[in-house]
C-alpha positions as YAML, in Angstrom:
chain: A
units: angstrom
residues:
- id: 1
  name: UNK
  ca: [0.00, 0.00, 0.00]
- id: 2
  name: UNK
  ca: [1.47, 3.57, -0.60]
- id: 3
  name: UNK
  ca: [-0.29, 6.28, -0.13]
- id: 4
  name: UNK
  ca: [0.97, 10.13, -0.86]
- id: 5
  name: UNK
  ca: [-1.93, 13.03, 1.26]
- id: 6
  name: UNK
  ca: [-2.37, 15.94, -0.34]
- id: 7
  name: UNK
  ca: [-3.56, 19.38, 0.99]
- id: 8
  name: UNK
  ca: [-7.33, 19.42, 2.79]
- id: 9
  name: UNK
  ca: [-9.77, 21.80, 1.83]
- id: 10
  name: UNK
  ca: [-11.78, 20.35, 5.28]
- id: 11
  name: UNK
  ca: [-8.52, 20.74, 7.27]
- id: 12
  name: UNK
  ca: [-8.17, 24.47, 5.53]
- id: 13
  name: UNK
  ca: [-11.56, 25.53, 6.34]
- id: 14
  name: UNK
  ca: [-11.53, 24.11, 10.24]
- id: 15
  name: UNK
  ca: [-8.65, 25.99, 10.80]
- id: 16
  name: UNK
  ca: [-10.40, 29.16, 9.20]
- id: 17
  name: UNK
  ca: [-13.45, 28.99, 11.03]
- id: 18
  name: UNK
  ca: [-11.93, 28.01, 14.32]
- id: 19
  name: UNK
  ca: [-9.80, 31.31, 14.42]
- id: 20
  name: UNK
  ca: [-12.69, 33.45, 13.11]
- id: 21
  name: UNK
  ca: [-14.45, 32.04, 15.98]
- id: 22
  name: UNK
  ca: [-11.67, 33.36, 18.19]
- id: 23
  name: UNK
  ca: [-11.22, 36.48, 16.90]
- id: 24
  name: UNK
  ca: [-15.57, 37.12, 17.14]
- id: 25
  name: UNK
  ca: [-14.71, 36.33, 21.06]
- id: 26
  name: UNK
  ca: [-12.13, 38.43, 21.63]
- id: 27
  name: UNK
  ca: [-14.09, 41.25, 19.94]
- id: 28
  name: UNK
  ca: [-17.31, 40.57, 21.92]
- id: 29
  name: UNK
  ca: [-15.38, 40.57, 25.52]
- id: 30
  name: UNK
  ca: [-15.57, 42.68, 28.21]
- id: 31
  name: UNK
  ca: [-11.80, 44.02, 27.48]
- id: 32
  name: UNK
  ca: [-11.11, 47.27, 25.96]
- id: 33
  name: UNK
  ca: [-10.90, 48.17, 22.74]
- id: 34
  name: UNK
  ca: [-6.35, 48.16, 22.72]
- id: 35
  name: UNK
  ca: [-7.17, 45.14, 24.40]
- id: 36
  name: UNK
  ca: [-9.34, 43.13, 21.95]
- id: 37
  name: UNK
  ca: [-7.00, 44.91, 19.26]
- id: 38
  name: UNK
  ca: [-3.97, 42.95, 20.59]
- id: 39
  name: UNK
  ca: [-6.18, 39.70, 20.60]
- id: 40
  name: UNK
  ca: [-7.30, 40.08, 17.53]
- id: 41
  name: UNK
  ca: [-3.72, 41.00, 16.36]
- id: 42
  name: UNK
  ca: [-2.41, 37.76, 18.22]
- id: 43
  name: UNK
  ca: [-5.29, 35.48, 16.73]
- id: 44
  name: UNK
  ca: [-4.51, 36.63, 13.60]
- id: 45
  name: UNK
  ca: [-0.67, 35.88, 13.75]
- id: 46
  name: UNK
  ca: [-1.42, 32.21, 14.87]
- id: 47
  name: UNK
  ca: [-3.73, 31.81, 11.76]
- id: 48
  name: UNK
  ca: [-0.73, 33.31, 9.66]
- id: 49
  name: UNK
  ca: [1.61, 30.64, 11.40]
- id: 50
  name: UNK
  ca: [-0.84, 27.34, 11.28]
- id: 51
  name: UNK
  ca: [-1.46, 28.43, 7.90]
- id: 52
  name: UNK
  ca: [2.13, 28.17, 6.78]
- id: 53
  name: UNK
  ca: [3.03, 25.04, 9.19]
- id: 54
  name: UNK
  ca: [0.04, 23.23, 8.50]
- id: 55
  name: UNK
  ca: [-1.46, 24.11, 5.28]
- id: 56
  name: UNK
  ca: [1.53, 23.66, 2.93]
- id: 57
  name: UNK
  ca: [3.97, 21.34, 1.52]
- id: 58
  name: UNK
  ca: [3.54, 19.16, 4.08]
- id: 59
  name: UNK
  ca: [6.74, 17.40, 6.08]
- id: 60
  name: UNK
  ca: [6.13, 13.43, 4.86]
- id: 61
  name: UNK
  ca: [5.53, 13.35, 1.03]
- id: 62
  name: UNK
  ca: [4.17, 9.43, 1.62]
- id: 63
  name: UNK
  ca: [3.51, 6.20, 3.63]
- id: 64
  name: UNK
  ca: [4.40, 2.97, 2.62]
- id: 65
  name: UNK
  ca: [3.57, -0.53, 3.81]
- id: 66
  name: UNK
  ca: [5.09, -3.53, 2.40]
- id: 67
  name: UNK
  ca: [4.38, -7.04, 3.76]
- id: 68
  name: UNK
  ca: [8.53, -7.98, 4.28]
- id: 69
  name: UNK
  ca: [9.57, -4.63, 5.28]
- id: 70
  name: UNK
  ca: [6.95, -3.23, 7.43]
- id: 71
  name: UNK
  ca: [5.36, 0.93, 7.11]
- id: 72
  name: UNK
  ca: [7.91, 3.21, 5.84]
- id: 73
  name: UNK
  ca: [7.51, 6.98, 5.85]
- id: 74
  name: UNK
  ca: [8.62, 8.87, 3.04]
- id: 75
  name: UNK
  ca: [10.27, 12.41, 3.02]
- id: 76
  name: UNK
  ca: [10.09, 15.55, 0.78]
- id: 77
  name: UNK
  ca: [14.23, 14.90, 0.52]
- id: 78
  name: UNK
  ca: [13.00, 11.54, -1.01]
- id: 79
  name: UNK
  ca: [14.74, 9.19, 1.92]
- id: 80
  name: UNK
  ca: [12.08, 6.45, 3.30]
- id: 81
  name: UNK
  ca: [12.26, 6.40, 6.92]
- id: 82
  name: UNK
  ca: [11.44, 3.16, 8.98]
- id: 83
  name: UNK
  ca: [8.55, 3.63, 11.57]
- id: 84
  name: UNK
  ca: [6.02, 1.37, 13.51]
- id: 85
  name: UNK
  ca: [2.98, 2.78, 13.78]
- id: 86
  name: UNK
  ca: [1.85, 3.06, 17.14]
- id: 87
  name: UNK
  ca: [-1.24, 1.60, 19.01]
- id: 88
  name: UNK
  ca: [-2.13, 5.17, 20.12]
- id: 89
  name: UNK
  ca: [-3.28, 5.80, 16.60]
- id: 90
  name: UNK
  ca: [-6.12, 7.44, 16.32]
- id: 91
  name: UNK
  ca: [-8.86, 6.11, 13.45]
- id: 92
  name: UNK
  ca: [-11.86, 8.32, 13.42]
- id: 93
  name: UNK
  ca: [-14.42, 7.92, 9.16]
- id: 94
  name: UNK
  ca: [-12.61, 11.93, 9.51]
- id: 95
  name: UNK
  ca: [-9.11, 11.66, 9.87]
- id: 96
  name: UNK
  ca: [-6.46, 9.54, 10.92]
- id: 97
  name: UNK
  ca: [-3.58, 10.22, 13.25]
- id: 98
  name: UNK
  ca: [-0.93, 8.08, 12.90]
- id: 99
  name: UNK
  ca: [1.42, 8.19, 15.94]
- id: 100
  name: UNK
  ca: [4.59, 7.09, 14.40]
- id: 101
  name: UNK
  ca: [8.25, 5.93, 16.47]
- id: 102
  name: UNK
  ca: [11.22, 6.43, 13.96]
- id: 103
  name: UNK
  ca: [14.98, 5.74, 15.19]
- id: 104
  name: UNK
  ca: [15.16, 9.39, 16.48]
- id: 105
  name: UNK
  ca: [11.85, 9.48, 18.32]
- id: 106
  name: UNK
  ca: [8.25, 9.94, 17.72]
- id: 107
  name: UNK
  ca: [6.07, 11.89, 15.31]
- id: 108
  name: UNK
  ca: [2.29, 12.03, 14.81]
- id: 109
  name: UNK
  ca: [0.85, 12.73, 11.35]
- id: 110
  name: UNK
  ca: [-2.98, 13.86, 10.77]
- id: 111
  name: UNK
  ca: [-4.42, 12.50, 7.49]
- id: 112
  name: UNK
  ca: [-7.56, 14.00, 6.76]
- id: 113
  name: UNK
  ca: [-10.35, 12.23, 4.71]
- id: 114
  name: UNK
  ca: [-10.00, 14.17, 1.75]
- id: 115
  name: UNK
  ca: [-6.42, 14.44, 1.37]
- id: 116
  name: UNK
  ca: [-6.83, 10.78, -0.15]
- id: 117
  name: UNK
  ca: [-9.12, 9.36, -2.90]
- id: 118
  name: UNK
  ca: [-11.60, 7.75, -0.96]
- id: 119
  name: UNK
  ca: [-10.91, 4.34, -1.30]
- id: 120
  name: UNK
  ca: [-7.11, 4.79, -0.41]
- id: 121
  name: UNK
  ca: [-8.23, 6.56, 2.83]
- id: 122
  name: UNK
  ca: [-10.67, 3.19, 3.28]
- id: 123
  name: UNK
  ca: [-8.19, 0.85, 2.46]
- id: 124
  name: UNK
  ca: [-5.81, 2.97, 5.30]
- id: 125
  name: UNK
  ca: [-8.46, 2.48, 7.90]
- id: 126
  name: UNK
  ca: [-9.49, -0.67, 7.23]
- id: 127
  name: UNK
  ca: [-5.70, -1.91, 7.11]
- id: 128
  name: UNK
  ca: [-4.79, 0.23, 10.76]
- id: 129
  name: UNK
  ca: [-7.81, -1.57, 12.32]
- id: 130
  name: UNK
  ca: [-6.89, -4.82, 10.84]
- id: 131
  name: UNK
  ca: [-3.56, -4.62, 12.28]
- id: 132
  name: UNK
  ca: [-4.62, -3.72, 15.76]
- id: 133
  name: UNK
  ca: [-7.18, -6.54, 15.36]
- id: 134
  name: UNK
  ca: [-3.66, -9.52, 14.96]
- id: 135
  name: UNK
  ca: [-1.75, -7.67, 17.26]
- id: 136
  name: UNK
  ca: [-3.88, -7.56, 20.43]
- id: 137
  name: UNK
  ca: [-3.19, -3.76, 20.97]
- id: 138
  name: UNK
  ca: [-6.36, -0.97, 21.52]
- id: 139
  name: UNK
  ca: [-6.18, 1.28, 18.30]
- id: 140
  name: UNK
  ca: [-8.43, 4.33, 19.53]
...
């Protein structure tokens, strides 16, 4: 199975929505107006930062599994990286967070629904749960 996410529109509009949300608080509190200005102003600067670390070229270009050499994640430098995929997954029909343990430590990566065709994000699911299922361990 390999399987290369591209961007989300869903992920892009969350993160939209969820910081226009903020910013409608802040400017509906009881603080004054340099106050809510500096909210607003710090709310803003987030969405300028999640935009950039989480709405473009993403670190991992791919995930791999093959049946002799286990899930390998691939990077934008074009090296495969060995991982295991941990048992504190997380497999929602939304989005997938794969916790991941490489040699140097551990990374989690969110795959949302439509970053995939459909049936590759299926065929991830079905394979994470299957897994969990032979091993014994609690995917949640």
């Amino acid at each position: 199975m390999h399987l290369e996410p591209g961007p989300s529109g869903a992920l892009k509009w969350m993160l939209y929505a969820a910081h226009a949300l903020a910013v409608l608080a802040a400017l509906v509190s009881s603080l004054p107006w340099w106050g809510k200005s500096l909210l607003a102003g710090a709310i803003f600067g987030h969405l300028r930062y999640s935009s950039w670390r989480h709405l473009q070229e993403p670190a991992c270009s791919g995930l791999l599994y093959e049946a002799d050499r286990g899930w390998r994640l691939g990077l934008n430098s074009g090296a495969w990286l060995a991982v295991q995929v941990l048992s504190s997954s997380v497999v929602t029909p939304w989005f997938v967070v794969l916790h991941l343990q490489t040699g140097a430590g551990r990374r989690a990566w969110l795959i949302v629904r439509d970053s995939l065709p459909s049936e590759d994000f299926r065929r991830l699911r079905v394979y994470l749960r299957l897994q969990v299922a032979q091993s014994g361990d609690p995917l949640t």
